[in-house]
Coordinates of C-alpha atoms and ligand atoms in Angstrom, one line a residue:
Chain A
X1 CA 18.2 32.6 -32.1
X2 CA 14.9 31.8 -30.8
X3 CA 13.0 34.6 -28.7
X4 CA 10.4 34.9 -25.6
X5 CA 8.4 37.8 -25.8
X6 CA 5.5 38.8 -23.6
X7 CA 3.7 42.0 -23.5
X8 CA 1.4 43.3 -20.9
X9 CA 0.7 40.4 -19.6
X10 CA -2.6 40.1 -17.6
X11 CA -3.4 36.4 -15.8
X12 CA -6.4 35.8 -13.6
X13 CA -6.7 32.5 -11.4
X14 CA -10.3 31.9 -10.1
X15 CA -11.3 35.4 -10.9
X16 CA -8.5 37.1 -9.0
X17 CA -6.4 39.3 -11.2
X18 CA -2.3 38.0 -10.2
X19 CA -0.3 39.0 -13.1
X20 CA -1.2 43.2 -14.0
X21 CA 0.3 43.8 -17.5
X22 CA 3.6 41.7 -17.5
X23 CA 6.6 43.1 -20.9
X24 CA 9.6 40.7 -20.8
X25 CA 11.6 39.5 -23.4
X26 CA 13.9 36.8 -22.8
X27 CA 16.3 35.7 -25.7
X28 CA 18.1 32.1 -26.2
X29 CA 21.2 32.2 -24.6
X30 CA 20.1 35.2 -21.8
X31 CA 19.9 34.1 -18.1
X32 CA 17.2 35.9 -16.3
X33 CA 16.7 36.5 -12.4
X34 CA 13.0 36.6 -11.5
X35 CA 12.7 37.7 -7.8
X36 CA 10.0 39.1 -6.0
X37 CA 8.3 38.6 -2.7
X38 CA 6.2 35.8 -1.8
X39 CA 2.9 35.2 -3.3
X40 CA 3.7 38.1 -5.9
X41 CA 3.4 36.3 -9.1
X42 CA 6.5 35.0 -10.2
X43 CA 5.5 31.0 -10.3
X44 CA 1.6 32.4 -11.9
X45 CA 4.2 34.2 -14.9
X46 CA 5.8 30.9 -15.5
X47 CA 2.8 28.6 -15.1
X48 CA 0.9 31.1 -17.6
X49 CA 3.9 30.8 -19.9
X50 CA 3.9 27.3 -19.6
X51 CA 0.2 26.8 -20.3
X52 CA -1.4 25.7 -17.2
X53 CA -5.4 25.7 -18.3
X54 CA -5.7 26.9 -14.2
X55 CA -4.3 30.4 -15.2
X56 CA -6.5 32.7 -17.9
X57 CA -4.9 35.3 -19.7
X58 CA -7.0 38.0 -20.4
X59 CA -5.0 40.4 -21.9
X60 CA -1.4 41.0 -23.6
X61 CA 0.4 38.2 -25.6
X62 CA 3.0 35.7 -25.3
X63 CA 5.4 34.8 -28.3
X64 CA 7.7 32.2 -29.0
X65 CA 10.5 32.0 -32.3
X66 CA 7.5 34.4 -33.5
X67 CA 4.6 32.2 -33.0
X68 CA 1.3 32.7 -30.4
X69 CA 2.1 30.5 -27.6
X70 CA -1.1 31.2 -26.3
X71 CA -2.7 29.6 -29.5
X72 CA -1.4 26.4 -28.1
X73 CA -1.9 23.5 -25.2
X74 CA 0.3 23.3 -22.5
X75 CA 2.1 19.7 -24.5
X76 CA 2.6 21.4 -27.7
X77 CA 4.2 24.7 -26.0
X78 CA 6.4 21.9 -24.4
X79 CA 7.2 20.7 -27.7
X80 CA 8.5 23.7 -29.1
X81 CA 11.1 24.0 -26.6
X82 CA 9.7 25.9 -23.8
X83 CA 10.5 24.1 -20.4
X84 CA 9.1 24.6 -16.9
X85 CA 11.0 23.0 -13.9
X86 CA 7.7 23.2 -11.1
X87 CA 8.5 24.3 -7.5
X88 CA 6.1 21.3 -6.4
X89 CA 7.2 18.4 -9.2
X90 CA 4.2 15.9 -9.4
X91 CA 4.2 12.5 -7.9
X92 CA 3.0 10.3 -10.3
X93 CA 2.3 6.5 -9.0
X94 CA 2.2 3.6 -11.8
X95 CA 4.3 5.7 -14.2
X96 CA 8.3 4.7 -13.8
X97 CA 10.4 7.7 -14.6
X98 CA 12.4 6.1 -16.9
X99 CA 8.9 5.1 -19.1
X100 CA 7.8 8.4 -18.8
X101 CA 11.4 9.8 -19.9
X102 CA 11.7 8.1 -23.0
X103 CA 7.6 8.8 -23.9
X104 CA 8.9 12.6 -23.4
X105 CA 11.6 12.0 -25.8
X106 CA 10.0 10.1 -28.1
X107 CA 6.8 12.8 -28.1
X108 CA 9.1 15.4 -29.5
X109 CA 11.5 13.5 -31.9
X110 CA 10.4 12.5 -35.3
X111 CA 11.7 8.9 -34.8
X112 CA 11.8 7.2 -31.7
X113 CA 15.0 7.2 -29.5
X114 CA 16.4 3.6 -29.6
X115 CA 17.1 2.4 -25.9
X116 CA 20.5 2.0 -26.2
X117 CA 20.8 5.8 -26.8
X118 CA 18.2 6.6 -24.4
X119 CA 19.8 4.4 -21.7
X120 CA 23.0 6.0 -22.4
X121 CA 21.9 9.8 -22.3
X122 CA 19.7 9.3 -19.4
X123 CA 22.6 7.3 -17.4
X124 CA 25.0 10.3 -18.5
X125 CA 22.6 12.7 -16.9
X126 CA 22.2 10.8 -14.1
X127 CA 25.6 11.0 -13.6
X128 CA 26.0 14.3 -14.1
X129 CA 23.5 15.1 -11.1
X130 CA 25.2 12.7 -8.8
X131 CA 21.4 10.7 -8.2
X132 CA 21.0 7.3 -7.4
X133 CA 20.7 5.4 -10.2
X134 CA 17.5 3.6 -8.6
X135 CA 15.5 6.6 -9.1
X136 CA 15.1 5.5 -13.0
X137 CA 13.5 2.2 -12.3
X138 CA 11.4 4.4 -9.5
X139 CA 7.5 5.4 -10.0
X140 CA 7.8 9.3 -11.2
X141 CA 8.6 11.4 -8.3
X142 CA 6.8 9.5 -5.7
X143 CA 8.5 9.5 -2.8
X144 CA 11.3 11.4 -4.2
X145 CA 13.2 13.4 -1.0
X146 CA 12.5 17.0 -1.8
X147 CA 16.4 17.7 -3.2
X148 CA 15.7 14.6 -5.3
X149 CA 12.7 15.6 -6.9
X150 CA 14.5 19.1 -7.9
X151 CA 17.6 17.2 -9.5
X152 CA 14.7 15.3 -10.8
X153 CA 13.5 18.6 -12.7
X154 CA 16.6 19.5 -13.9
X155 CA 17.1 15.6 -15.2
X156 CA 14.2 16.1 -17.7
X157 CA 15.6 19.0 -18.5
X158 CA 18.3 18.1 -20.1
X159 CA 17.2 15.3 -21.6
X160 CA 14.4 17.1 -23.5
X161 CA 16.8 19.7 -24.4
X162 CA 14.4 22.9 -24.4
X163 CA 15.5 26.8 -25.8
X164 CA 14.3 28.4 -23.0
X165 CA 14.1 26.5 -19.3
X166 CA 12.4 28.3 -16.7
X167 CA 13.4 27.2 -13.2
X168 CA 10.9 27.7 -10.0
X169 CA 13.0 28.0 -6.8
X170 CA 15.1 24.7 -7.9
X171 CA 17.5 25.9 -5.4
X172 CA 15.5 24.8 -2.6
X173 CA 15.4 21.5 -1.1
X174 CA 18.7 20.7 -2.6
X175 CA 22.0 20.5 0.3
X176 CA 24.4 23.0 -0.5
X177 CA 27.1 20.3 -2.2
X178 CA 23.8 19.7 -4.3
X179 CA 23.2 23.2 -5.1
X180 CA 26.6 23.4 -6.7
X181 CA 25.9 20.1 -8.6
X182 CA 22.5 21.1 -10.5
X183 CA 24.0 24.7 -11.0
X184 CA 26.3 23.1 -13.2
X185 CA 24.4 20.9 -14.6
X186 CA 22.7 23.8 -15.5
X187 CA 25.4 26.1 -17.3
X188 CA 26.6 23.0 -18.9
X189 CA 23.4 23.5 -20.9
X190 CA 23.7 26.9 -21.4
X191 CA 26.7 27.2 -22.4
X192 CA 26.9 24.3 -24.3
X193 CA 23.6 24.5 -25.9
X194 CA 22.7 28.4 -25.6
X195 CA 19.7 27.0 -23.3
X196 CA 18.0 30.4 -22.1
X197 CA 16.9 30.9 -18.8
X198 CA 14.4 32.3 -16.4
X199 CA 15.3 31.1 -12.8
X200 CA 13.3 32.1 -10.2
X201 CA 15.1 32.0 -6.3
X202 CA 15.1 33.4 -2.9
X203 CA 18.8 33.2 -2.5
X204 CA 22.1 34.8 -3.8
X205 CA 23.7 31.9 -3.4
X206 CA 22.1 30.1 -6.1
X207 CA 22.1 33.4 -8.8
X208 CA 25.9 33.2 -7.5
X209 CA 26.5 29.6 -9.3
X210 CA 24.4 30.9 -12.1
X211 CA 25.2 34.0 -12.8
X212 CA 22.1 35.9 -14.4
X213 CA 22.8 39.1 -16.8
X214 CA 19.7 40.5 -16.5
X215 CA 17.3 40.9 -13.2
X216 CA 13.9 41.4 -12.5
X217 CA 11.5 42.2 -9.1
X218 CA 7.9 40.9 -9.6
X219 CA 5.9 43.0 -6.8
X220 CA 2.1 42.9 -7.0
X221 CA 1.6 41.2 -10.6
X222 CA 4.4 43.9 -12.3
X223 CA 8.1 43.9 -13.0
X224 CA 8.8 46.9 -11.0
X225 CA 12.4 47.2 -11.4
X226 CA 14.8 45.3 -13.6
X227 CA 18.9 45.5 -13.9
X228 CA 21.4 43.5 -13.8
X229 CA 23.1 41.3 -11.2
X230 CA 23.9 43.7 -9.1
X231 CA 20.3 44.2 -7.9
X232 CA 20.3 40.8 -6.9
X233 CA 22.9 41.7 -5.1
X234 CA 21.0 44.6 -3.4
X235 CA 18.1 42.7 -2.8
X236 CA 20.5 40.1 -0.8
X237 CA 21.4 42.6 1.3
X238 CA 18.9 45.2 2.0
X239 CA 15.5 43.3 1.1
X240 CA 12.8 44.7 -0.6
X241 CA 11.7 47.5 2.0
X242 CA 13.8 50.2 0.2
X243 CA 12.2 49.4 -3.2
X244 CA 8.6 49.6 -2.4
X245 CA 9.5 53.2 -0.6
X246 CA 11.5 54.5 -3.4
X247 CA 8.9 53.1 -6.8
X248 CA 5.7 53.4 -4.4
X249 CA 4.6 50.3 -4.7
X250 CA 2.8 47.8 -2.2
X251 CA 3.5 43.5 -2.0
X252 CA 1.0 41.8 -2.4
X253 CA 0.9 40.5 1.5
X254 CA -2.4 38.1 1.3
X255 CA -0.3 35.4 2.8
X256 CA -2.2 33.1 1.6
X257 CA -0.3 29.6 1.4
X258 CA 3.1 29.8 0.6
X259 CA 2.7 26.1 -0.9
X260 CA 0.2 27.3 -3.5
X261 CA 1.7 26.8 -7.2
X262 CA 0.2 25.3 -10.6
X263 CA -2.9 25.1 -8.6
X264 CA -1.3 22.5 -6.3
X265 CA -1.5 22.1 -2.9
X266 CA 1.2 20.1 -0.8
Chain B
X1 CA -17.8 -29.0 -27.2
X2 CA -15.8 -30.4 -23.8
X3 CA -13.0 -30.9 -23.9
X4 CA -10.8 -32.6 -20.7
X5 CA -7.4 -31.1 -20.2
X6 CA -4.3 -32.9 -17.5
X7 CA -1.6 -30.1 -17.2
X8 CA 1.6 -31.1 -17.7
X9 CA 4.6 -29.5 -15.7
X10 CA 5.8 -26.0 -17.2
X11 CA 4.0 -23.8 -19.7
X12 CA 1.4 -24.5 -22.3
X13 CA -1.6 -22.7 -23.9
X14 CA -4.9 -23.2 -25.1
X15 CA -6.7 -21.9 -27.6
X16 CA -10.6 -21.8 -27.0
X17 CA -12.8 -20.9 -29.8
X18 CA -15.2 -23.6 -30.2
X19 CA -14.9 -25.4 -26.7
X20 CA -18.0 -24.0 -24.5
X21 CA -16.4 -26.6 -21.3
X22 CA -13.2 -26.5 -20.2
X23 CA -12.6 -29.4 -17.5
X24 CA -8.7 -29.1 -16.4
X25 CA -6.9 -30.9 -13.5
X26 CA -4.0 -29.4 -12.1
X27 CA -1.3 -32.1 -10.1
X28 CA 1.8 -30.0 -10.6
X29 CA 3.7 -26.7 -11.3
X30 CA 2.2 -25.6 -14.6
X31 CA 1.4 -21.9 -16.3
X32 CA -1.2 -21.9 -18.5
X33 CA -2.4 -19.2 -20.7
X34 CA -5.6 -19.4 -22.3
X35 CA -6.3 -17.6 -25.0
X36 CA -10.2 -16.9 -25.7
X37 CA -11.0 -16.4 -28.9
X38 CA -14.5 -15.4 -30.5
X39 CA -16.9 -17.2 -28.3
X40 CA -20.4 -16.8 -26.9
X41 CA -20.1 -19.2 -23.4
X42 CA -17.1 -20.3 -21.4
X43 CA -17.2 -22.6 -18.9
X44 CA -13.9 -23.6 -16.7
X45 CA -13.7 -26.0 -13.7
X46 CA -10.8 -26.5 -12.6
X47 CA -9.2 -28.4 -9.9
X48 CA -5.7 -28.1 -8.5
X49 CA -4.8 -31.2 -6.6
X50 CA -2.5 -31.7 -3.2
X51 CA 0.8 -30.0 -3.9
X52 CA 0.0 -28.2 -7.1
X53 CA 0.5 -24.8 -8.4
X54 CA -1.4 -24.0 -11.0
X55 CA -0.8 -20.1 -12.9
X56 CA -3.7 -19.3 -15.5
X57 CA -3.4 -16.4 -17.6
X58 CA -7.1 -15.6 -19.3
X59 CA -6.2 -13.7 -21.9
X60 CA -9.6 -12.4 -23.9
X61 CA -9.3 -11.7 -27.6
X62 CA -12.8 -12.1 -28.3
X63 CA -15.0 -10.3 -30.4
X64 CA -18.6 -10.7 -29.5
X65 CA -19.9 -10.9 -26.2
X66 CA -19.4 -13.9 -24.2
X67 CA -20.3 -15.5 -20.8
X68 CA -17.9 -16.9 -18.6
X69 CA -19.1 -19.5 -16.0
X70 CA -15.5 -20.6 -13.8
X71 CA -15.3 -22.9 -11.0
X72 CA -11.8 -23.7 -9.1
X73 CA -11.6 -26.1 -6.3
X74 CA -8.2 -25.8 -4.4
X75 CA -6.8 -28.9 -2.8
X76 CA -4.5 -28.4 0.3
X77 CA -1.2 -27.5 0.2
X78 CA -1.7 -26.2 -3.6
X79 CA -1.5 -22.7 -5.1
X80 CA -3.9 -21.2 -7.7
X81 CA -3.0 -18.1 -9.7
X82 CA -5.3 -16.7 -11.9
X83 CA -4.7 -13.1 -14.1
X84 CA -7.7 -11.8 -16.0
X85 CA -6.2 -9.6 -18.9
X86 CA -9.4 -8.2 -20.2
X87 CA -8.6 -5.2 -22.8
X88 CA -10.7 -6.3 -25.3
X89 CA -13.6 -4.5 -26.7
X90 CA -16.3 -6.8 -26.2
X91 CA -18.8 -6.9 -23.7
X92 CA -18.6 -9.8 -20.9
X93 CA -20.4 -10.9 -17.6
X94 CA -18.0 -13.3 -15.4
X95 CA -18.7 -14.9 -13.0
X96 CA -15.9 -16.6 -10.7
X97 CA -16.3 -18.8 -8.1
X98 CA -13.0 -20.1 -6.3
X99 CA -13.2 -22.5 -3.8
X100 CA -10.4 -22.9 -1.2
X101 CA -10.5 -26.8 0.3
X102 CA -7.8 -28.0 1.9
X103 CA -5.6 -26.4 4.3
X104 CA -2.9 -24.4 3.3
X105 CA -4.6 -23.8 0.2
X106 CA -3.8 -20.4 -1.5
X107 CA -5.6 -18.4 -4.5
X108 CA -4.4 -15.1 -5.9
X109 CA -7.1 -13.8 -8.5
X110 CA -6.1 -10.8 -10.3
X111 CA -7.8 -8.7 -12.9
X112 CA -6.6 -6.0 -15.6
X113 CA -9.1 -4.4 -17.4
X114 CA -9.8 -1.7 -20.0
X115 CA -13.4 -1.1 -20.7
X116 CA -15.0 0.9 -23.0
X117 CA -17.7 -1.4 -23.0
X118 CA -19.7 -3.4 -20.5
X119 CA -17.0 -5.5 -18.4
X120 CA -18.8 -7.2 -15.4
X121 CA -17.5 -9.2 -13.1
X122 CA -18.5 -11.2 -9.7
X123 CA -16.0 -13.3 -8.4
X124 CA -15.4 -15.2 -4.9
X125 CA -12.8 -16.9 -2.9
X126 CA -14.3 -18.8 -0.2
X127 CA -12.0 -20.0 2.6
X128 CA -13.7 -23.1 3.5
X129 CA -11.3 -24.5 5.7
X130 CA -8.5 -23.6 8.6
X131 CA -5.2 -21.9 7.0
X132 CA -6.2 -21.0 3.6
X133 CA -5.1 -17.6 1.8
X134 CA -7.2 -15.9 -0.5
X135 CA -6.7 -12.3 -2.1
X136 CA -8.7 -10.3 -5.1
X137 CA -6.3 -7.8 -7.2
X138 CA -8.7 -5.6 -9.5
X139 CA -7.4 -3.0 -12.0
X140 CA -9.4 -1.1 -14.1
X141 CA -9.1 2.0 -16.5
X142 CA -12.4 3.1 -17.8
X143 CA -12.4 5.1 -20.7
X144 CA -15.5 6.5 -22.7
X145 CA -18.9 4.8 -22.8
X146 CA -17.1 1.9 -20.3
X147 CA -20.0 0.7 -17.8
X148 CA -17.4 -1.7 -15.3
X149 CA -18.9 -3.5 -12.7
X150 CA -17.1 -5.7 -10.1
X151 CA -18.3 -7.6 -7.5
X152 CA -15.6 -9.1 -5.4
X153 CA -16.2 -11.4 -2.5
X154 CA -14.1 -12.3 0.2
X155 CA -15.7 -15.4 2.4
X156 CA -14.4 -17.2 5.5
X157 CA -16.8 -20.0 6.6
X158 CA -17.1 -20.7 10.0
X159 CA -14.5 -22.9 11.5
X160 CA -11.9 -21.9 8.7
X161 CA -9.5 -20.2 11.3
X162 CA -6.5 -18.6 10.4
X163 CA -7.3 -18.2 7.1
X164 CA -6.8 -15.1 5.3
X165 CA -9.0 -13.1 3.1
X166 CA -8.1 -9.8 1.0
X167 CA -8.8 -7.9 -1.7
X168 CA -8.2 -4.3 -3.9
X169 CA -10.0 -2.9 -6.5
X170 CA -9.4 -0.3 -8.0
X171 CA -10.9 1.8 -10.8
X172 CA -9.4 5.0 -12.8
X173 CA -11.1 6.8 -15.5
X174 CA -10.5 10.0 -18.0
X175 CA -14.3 11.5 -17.9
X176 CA -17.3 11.4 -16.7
X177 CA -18.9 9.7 -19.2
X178 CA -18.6 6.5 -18.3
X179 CA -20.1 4.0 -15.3
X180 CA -18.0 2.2 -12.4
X181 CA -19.5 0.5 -10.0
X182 CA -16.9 -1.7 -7.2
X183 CA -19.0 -3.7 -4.5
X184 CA -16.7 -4.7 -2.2
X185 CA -17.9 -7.7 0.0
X186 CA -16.2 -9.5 3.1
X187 CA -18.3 -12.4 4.5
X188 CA -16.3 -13.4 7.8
X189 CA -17.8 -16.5 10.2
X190 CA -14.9 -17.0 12.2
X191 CA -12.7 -14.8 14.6
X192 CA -9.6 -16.0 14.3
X193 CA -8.6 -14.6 11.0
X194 CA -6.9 -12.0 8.8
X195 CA -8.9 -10.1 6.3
X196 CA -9.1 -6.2 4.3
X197 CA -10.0 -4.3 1.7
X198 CA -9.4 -1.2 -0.2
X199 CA -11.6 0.7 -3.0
X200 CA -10.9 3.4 -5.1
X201 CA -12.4 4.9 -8.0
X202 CA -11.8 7.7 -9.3
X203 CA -11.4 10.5 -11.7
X204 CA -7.5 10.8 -12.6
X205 CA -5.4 13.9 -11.1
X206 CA -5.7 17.2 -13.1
X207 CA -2.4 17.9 -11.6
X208 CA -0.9 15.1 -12.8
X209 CA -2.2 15.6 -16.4
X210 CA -1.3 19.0 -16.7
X211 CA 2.7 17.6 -15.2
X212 CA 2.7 15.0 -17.8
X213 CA 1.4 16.8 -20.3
X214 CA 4.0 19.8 -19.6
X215 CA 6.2 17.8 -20.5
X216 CA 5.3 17.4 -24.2
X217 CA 2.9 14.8 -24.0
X218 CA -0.5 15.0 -25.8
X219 CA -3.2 13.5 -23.7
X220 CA -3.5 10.4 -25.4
X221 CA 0.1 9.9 -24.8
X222 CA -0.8 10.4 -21.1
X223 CA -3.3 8.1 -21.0
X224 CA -1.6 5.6 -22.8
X225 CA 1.5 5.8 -20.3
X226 CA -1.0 5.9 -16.8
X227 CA -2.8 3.3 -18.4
X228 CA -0.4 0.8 -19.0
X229 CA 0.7 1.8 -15.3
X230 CA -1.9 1.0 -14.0
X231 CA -3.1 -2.3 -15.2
X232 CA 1.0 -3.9 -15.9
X233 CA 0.5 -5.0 -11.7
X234 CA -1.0 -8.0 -13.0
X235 CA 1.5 -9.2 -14.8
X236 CA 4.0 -9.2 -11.1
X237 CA 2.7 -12.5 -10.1
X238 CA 3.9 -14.8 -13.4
X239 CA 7.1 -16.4 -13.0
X240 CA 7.1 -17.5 -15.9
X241 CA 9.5 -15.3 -17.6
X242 CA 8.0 -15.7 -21.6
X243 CA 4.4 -15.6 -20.2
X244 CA 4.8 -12.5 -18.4
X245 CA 6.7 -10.6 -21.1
X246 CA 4.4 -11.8 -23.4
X247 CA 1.5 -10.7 -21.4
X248 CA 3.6 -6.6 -20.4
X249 CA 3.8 -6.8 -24.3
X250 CA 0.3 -7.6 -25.1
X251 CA -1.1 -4.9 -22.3
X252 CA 1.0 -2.5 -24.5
X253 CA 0.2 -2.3 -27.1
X254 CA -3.8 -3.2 -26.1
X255 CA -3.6 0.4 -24.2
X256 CA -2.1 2.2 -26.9
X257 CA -4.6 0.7 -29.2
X258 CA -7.6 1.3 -27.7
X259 CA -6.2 5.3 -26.0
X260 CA -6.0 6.3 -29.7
X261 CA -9.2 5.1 -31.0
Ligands
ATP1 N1 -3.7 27.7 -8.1 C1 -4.0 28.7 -7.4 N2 -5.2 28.9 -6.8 C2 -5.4 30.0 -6.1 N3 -4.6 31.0 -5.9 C3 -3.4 30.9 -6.4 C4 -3.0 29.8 -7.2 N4 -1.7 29.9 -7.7 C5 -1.3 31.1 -7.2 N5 -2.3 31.7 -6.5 C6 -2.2 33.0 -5.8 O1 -1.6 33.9 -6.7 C7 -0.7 34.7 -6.0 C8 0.6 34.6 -6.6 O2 1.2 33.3 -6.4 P1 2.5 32.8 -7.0 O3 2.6 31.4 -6.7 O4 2.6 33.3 -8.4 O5 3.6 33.6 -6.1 P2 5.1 33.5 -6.1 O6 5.6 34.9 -6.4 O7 5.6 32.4 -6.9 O8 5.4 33.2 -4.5 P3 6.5 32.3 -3.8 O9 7.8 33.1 -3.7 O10 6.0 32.1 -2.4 O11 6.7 31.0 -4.6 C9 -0.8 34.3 -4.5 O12 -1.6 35.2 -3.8 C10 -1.3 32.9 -4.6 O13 -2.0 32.6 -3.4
MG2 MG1 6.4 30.5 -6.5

C-alpha cells in the first residue's frame, strides 16, 4: 500500500503565502473530502501536490510510497501514480485526445500499448462515462461542454490508472444523471483497483455518491477541522459560520476571482 | 542538368538530386511528390494546363543548403496544389512565385515547417485575372537556434474581379532563443473581390504545458505531440490516400526526430 504524506505544508503563489503549514496523510484505498470555503486553498493543496512550477513550497514536505515528491517535475510525479483531475481542464488545439491518450499511456508503460488494446480500453471507458464517442477523434478539450470536459478528466483517469486521484470540484458542470455516471465511474476504480482519493466539492450530493471516510475543512491555508462524513454532513446543513465561531478562525474572504486555479484564468 | 517532365494521370515521384531545372507540364489529374535530395539550386516551372489538377508534395531531405527558384503558371479552369513539408535541418531560401492565368484558376500553397535552422521563404499568388482563387497555409514550429522567415503575398491585379485571395501563417515556438519573422502582404487592385489574413506567432501556453505535462509527459514528449499537431494540417489537402499517409508518417517521425535532439 502506497502512502501520501504531507507535513506542514507551506505554498506561496506570487509572493502571497496560501497554504500555512498543511499535515495530511492520505493512504491507497482512503477517500478523502477536502471542503473549505472559496478561495481558501484547497485547489493551491492539490496543484502544489501535483507539481505546478506556479506554486513554491517553502516549507514542510510532501511524500509519496516514501519518496520526495518535491524532488521531482510535475510529469514524473504523474508517472508515479499521483493524478490530478483540474477544475479548469486545458483546451488544447492541434492535439486529438485520443493522440494525446495513448502518448500518456505509452509515457508511463515500459512498452508501448498496441492500438488494438488501446482502442479497446479507451472505447470501454468511454462507455462507461456515457460520452459521445466523437469526443476521441476531437482536438483535447477544445470546445468540450463544461460536463464533457469533467467526464473528460475522469476518462484519463482511468485510463492512466493512478494510486491516488485527486478530484477538483468534478461534480460541477456535470447534469445530475451525469453526476451519478462519473461517481461510479469513479468507485469502480476504487474499489476495484484501491485507487485513493482526495475529492474536493461544494456539494453533499456528490460526497453522497462517493462516500468519503475521512473529512477535512481547509479555512485560511490550514486544515482546521477533520472527521468523518458526518461533518460533511454538517457543513451541508449549517455552513461554515458555526465553525469559524467555535475554532476562531477567519476565511480567507479576498474574493478575488473565483475562476482562478493552476494559475488559469477562464 | 534539365530535365522535361509531362505528368501522367495519378501518382508519381521524382527524385531530384542532380537536376538544378525542373520543367513540368501538367494536362490532367496527377499527385506528385518530389523528393529533394542533397542539392545546392532548384529550379521548378511549372505549368498546369486548361482542366488540370496538379497536387505537388515538396518533400525536402536535403542536407546542405539549397536555393529554390519555383515558377507556376495556372491555366483556367485548372487547380494547383502545392504542400511544402520542410523538417529538414538544412538551411534554405525559397522563393515562390505562383501565377494565376485563366479564369477559374485555383492555387492552394501550403507550408509545414520545423526549423532549427534558417528556413526563409517568400512566396506569391497573383490573381491575374477575373474568378481565380488563391490561398497561403503557413505552419511553423520553431525550436532552438531556428531563424524562420516568411514572406507571403497575396496579389489581385486590377481588373481580376471576383477573385479571391487568402492566407494564414502561423508560427509556434518553445523559447526565446530563436527568430520568427511573418510579413504578411495583401496587394489588392480591384474592388470587387474577397481577400484575408491571419498571423500568429507565438510562444506556446505555459498552461497547456504544465496540463500535458501533468499528465506524465516529459516536455519533449509535449513538444513532440503539439508539434506534430501543428504542422499534420498540411497533409488535409492530398487525396491521394498513400501520399498523404506517407507524408502524416514522414511528419512523425521528422518531429520526434528532431524534439529529441
Ligand atoms: N494562479 C494564481 N495566481 C494568483 N492567485 C492565485 C492563483 N491560484 C490561486 N490563487 C489565490 O490563492 C487563494 C486560494 O485559491 P484556491 O484556488 O486554492 O482556492 P479554493 O479553495 O480552491 O477555492 P474554490 O472553492 O473557489 O475553488 C485565492 O485567494 C486565489 O485567488
Ligand atoms: Mg478550487
Amino acid at each position: 500500500m502506497k502512502s501520501l504524506v504531507i507535513e506542514d505544508l507551506h505554498v506561496e503563489i506570487d509572493g502571497r503565502e496560501i497554504l500555512k503549514g498543511i499535515t495530511l496523510t492520505v493512504n491507497q484505498g482512503e477517500i478523502h473530502a477536502i471542503m473549505g470555503p472559496n478561495g481558501n486553498g484547497k485547489s493551491t493543496l492539490l496543484s502544489a501536490i501535483m507539481g505546478h512550477p506556479r506554486y513554491k513550497v517553502t516549507k514542510g514536505s510532501i511524500k509519496f510510497d516514501n519518496k520526495d515528491l518535491l524532488e521531482m517535475s510535475i510529469d514524473e510525479r504523474s508517472r508515479q501514480g499521483i493524478f490530478l483531475a483540474m477544475q479548469y481542464p486545458q483546451e488544447i488545439p492541434g492535439v486529438t485526445n485520443s493522440d494525446f491518450l495513448r502518448a500518456a499511456m505509452n509515457a508511463r508503460s515500459k512498452r508501448p500499448v498496441s492500438l488494438f488494446k488501446f482502442i479497446k480500453e479507451l472505447e470501454t471507458n468511454i462507455d462507461i462515462l456515457e460520452m459521445k464517442h466523437d469526443l476521441a477523434h476531437r482536438f483535447l478539450n477544445e470546445g468540450f461542454s463544461g460536463g464533457e470536459k469533467k467526464r473528460n478528466e475522469i476518462l484519463q483517469m482511468k485510463l492512466l490508472k493512478p494510486y491516488i486521484a485527486m478530484l477538483d470540484e468534478t461534480d460541477s458542470g456535470l447534469d445530475v444523471d451525469a453526476i451519478k455516471v462519473v461517481a461510479k465511474a469513479i468507485m469502480d476504480e476504487h474499489e476495484k483497483n484501491n485507487l485513493g482519493l482526495m475529492i474536493v466539492s461544494h456539494y453533499e450530493r456528490f460526497y453522497e455518491l462517493i462516500k468519503p471516510t475521512f473529512a477535512h475543512v481547509i479555512v485560511d491555508g490550514k486544515i482546521v477541522l477533520s472527521g468523518d462524513y458526518s461533518l460533511v454532513k454538517k457543513i451541508d446543513e449549517e455552513g461554515y459560520d458555526w465553525l469559524y465561531k467555535e475554532y476562531n478562525v477567519q476565511p480567507n474572504t479576498q474574493l478575488e476571482d473565483e475562476s482562478i486555479s493552476l494559475g488559469i484564468r477562464v | 542538368m534539365t530535365r522535361d517532365i509531362d505528368l501522367k494521370d495519378g501518382y508519381q515521384e521524382i527524385v531530384v538530386d542532380d537536376i538544378n531545372n525542373l520543367n513540368i507540364k501538367g494536362r490532367f489529374k496527377s499527385d506528385v511528390l518530389i523528393r529533394v535530395k542533397d542539392c545546392k539550386e532548384l529550379n521548378i516551372d511549372l505549368e498546369v494546363f486548361d482542366r488540370g489538377k496538379v497536387t505537388l508534395l515538396i518533400w525536402n531531405e536535403s542536407n546542405i543548403e539549397t536555393k529554390f527558384n519555383e515558377n507556376y503558371n495556372v491555366d483556367s479552369n485548372s487547380t494547383l496544389n502545392i504542400a511544402y513539408g520542410d523538417l529538414n535541418s538544412s538551411n534554405f531560401i525559397r522563393n515562390t512565385v505562383v501565377n494565376l492565368n485563366g479564369k477559374y484558376a485555383s492555387a492552394l500553397v501550403k507550408s509545414a515547417s520545423l526549423c532549427k535552422n534558417k528556413k526563409h521563404y517568400s512566396m506569391s499568388v497573383n490573381s491575374n485575372v477575373p474568378y481565380t482563387y488563391g490561398n497561403i497555409e503557413n505552419y511553423s514550429v520553431v525550436l532552438d537556434g531556428g531563424n524562420y522567415k516568411m514572406d507571403a503575398t497575396g496579389l489581385i491585379k486590377k481588373g481580376a474581379y471576383k477573385s479571391e485571395s487568402h492566407q494564414t501563417s502561423r508560427a509556434l515556438t518553445f523559447d526565446e532563443n530563436q527568430v520568427s519573422t511573418i510579413i504578411p502582404n495583401l496587394i489588392i487592385d480591384e474592388n470587387d473581390v474577397m481577400a484575408s489574413h491571419a498571423t500568429t506567432v507565438g510562444r506556446i501556453d505555459d498552461n497547456h504545458l504544465v496540463y500535458l505535462q501533468s499528465r506524465g509527459l516529459t516536455l519533449e514528449e509535449v513538444m513532440i505531440l503539439i508539434s506534430t499537431g501543428y504542422l499534420l494540417p498540411i497533409a488535409d489537402f492530398i487525396d491521394n490516400e498513400k501520399l498523404r499517409m506517407d507524408l502524416i508518417q514522414k511528419i512523425e517521425s521528422m518531429v520526434s526526430k528532431e524534439c529529441l535532439m
